[in-house]
JSON list of C-alpha atoms in Angstrom, two decimals:
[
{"chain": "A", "resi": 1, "resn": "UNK", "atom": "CA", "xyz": [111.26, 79.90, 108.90]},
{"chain": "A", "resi": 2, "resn": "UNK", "atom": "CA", "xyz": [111.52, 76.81, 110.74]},
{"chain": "A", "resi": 3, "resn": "UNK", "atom": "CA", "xyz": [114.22, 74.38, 110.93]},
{"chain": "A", "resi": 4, "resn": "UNK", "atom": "CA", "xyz": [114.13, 70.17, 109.92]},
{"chain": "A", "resi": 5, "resn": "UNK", "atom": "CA", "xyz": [115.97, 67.80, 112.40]},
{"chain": "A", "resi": 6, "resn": "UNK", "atom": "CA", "xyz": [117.16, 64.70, 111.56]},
{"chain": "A", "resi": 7, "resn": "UNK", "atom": "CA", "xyz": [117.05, 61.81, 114.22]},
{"chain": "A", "resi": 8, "resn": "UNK", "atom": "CA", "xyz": [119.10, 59.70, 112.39]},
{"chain": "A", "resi": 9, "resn": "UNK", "atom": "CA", "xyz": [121.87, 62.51, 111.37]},
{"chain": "A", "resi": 10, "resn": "UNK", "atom": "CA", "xyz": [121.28, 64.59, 114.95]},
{"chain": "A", "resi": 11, "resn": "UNK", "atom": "CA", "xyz": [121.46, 67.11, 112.83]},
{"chain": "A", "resi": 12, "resn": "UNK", "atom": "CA", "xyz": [119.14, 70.70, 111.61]},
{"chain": "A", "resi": 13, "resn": "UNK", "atom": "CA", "xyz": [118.72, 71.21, 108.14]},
{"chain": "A", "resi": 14, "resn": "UNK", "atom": "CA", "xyz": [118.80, 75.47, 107.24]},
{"chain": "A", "resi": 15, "resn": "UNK", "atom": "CA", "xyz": [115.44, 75.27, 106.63]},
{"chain": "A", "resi": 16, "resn": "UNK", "atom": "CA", "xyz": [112.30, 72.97, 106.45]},
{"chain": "A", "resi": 17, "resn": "UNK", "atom": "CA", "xyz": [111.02, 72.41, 102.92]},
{"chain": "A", "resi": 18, "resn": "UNK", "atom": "CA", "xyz": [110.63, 69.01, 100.32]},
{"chain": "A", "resi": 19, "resn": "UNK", "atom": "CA", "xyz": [113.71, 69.95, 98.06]},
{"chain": "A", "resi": 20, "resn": "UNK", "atom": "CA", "xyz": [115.90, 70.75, 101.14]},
{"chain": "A", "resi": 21, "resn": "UNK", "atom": "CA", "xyz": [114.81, 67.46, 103.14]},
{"chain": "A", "resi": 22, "resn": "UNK", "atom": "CA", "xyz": [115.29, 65.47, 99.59]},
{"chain": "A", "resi": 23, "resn": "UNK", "atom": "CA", "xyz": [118.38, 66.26, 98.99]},
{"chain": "A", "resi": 24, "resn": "UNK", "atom": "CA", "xyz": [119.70, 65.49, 102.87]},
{"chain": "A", "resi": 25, "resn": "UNK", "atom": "CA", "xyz": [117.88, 61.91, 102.36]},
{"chain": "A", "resi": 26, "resn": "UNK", "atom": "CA", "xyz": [119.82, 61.28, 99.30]},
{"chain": "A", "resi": 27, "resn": "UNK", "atom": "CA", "xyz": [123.22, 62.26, 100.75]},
{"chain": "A", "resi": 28, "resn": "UNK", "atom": "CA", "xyz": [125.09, 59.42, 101.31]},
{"chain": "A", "resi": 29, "resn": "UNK", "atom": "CA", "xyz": [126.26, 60.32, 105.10]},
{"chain": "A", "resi": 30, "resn": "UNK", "atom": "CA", "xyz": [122.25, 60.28, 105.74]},
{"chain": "A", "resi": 31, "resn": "UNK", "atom": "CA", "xyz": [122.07, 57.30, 104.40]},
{"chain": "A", "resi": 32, "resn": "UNK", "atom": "CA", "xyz": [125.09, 55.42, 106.48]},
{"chain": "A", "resi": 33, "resn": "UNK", "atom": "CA", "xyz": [123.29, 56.75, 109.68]},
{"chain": "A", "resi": 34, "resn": "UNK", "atom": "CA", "xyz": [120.00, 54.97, 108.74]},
{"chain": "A", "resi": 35, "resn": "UNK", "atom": "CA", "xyz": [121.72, 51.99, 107.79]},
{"chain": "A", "resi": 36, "resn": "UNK", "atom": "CA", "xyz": [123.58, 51.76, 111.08]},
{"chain": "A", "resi": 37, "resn": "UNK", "atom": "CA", "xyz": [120.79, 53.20, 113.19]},
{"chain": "A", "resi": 38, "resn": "UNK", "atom": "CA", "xyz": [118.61, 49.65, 111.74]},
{"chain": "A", "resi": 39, "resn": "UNK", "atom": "CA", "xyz": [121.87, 47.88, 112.50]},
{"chain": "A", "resi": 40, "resn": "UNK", "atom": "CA", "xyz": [121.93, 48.10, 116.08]},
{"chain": "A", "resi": 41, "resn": "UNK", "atom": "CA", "xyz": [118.17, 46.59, 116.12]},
{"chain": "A", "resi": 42, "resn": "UNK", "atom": "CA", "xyz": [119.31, 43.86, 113.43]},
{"chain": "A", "resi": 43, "resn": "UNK", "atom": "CA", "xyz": [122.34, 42.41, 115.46]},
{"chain": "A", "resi": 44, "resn": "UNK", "atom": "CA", "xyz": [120.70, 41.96, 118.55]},
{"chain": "A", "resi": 45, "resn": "UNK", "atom": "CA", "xyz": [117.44, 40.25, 117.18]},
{"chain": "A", "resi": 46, "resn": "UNK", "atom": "CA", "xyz": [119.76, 38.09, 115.00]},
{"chain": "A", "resi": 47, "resn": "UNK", "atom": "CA", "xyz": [121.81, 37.23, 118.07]},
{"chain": "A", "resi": 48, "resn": "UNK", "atom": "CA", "xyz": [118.78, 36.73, 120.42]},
{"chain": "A", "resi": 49, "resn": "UNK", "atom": "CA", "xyz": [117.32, 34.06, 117.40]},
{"chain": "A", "resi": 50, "resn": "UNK", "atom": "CA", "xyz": [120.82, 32.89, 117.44]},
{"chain": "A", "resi": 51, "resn": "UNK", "atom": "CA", "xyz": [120.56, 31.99, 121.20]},
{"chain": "A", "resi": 52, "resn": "UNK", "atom": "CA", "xyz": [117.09, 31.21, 120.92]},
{"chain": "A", "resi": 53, "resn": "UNK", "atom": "CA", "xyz": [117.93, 28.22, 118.36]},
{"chain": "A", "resi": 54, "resn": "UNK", "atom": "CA", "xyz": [120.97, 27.01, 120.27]},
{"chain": "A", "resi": 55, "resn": "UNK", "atom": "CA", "xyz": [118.49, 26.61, 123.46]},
{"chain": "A", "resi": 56, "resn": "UNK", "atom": "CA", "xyz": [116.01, 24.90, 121.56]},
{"chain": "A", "resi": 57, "resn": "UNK", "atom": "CA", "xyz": [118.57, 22.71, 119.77]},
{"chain": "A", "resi": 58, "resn": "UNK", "atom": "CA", "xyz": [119.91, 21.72, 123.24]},
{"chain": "A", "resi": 59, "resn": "UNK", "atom": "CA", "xyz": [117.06, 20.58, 124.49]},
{"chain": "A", "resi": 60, "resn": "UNK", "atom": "CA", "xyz": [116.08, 18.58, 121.65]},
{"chain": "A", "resi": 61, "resn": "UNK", "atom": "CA", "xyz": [118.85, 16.69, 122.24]},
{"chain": "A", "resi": 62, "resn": "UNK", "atom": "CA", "xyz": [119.22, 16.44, 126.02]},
{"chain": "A", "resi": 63, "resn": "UNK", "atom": "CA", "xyz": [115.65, 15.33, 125.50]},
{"chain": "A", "resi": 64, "resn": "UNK", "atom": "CA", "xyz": [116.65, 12.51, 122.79]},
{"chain": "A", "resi": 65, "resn": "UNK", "atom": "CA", "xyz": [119.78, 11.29, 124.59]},
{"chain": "A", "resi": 66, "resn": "UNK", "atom": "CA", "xyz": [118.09, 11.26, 128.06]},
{"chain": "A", "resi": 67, "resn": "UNK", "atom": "CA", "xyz": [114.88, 9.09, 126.21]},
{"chain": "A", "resi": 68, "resn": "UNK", "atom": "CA", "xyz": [117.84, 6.78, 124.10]},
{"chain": "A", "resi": 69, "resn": "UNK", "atom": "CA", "xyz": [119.32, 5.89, 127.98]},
{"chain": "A", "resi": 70, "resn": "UNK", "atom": "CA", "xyz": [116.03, 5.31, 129.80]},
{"chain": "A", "resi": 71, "resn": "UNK", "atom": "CA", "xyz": [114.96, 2.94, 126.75]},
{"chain": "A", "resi": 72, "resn": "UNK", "atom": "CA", "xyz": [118.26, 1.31, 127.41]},
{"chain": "A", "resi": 73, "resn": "UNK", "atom": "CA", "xyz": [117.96, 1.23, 131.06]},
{"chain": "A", "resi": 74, "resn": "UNK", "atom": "CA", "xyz": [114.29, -0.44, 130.54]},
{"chain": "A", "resi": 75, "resn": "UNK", "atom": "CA", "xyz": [115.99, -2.79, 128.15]},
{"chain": "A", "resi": 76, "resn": "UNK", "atom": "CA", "xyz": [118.39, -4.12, 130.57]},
{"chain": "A", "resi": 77, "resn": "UNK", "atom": "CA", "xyz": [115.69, -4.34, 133.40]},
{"chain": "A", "resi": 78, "resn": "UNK", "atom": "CA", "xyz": [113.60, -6.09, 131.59]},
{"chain": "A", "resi": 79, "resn": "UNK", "atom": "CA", "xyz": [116.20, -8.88, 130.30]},
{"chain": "A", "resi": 80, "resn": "UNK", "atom": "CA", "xyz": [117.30, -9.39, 133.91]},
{"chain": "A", "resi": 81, "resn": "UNK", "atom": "CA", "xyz": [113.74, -8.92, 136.13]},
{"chain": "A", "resi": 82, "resn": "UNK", "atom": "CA", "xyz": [113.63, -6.61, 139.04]},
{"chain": "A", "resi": 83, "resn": "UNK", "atom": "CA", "xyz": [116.26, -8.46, 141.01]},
{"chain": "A", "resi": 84, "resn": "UNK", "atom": "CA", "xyz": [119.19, -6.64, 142.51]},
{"chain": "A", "resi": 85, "resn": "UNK", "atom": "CA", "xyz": [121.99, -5.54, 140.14]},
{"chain": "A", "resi": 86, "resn": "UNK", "atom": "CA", "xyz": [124.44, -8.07, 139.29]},
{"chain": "A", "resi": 87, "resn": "UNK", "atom": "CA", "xyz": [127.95, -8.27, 140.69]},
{"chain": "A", "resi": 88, "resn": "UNK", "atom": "CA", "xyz": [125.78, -7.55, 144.16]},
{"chain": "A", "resi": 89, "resn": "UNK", "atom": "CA", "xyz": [127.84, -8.54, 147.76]},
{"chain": "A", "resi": 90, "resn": "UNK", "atom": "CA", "xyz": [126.15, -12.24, 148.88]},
{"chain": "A", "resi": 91, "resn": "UNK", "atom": "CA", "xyz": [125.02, -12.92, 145.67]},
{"chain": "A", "resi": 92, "resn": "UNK", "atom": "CA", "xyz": [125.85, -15.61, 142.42]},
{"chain": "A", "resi": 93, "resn": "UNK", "atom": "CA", "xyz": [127.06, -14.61, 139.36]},
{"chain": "A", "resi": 94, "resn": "UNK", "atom": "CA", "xyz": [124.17, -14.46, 136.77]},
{"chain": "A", "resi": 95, "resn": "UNK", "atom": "CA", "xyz": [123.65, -17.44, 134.35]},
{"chain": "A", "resi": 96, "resn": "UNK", "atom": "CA", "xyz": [124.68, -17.42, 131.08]},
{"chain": "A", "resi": 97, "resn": "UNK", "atom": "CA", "xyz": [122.09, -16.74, 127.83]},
{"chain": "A", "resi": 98, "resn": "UNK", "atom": "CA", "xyz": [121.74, -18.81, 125.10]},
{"chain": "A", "resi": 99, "resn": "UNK", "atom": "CA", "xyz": [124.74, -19.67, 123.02]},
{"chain": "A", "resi": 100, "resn": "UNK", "atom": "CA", "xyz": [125.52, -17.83, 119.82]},
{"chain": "A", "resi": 101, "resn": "UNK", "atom": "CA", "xyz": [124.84, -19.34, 116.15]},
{"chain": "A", "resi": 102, "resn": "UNK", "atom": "CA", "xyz": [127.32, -21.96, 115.51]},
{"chain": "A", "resi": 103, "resn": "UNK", "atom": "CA", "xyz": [128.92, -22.25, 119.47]},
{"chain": "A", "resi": 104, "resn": "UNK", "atom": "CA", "xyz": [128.54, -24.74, 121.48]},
{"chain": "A", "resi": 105, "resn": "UNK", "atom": "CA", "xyz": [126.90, -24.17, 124.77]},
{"chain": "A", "resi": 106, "resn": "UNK", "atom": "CA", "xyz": [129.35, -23.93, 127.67]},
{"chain": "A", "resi": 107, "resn": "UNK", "atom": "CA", "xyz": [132.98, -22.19, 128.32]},
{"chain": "A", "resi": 108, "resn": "UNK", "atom": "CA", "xyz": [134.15, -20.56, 124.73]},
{"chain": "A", "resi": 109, "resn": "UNK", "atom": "CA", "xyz": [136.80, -22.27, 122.76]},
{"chain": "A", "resi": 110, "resn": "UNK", "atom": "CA", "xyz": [140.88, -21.51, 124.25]},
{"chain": "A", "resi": 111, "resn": "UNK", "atom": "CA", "xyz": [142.83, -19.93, 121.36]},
{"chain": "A", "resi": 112, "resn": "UNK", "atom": "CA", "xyz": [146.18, -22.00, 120.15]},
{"chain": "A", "resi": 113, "resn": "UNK", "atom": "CA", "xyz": [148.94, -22.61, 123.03]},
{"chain": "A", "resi": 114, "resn": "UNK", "atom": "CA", "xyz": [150.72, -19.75, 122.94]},
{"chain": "A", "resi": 115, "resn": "UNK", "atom": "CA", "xyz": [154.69, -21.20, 122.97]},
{"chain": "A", "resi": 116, "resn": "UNK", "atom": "CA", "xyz": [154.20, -24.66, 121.39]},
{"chain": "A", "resi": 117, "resn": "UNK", "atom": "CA", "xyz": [152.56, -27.83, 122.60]},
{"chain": "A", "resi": 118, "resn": "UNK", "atom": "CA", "xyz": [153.19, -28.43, 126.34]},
{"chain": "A", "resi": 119, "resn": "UNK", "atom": "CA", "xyz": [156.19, -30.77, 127.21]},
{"chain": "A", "resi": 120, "resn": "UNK", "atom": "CA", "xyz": [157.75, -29.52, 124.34]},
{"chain": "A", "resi": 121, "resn": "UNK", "atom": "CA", "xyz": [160.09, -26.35, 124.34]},
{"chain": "A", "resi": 122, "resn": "UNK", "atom": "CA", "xyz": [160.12, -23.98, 121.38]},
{"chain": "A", "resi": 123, "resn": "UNK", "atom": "CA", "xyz": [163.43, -22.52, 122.70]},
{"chain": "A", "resi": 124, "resn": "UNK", "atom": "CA", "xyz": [166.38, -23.74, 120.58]},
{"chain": "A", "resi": 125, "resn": "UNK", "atom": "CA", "xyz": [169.01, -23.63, 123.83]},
{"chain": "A", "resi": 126, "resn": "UNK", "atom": "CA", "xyz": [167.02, -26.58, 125.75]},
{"chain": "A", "resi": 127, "resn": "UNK", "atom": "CA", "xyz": [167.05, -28.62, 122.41]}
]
């Protein structure tokens, strides 16, 4: 009479025949083996799509932040010309755009004195 083996149990049954090999399959210690036997296979494909994601994600947006800066480095260029960067050694400042809505072109306007009119002290002692 030959014996059964079970890969998932590691384990010989008495003997080899359908009712035996049923009744092993429907035991519940058979049946926590197979689940954690397919576990070990489930965890690492789940955490090789995990990393697979997080790779892809990351370069999705590396890719979008390095296109948002080189459409803002273009930008600049292009409002200023190829000359050399401002603030350069040797060279005048940069002129000024066009005024804002509303301002008038030139210096912007000075806020209120900020202790009174001059001449005049606010302090009470030199009253």
């Amino acid at each position: 009479m030959t014996r059964y083996y079970c890969d998932y149990c590691d384990t010989y049954l008495t003997h080899d025949s359908p009712v035996v090999r049923k009744q092993h399959n429907d035991g519940y210690k058979h049946k926590a083996n197979v689940r954690n036997y397919y576990m070990q296979f489930e965890e690492s494909q789940t955490q090789s799509l995990i990393d697979s994601k997080i790779m892809e994600f990351e370069a999705k947006t590396r890719n979008a932040f390095q296109a948002q800066v080189a459409a803002s480095f273009q930008a600049q260029m292009m409002g200023r010309g190829a000359g050399p960067m401002p603030g350069a050694p040797g060279m005048p400042p940069r002129p000024m755009g066009p005024p804002m809505m509303g301002m008038p072109p030139g210096r912007p306007p000075m806020g209120p004195p900020p202790h009174g009119f001059p001449g005049k002290s606010s302090c009470p002692a030199d009253a």
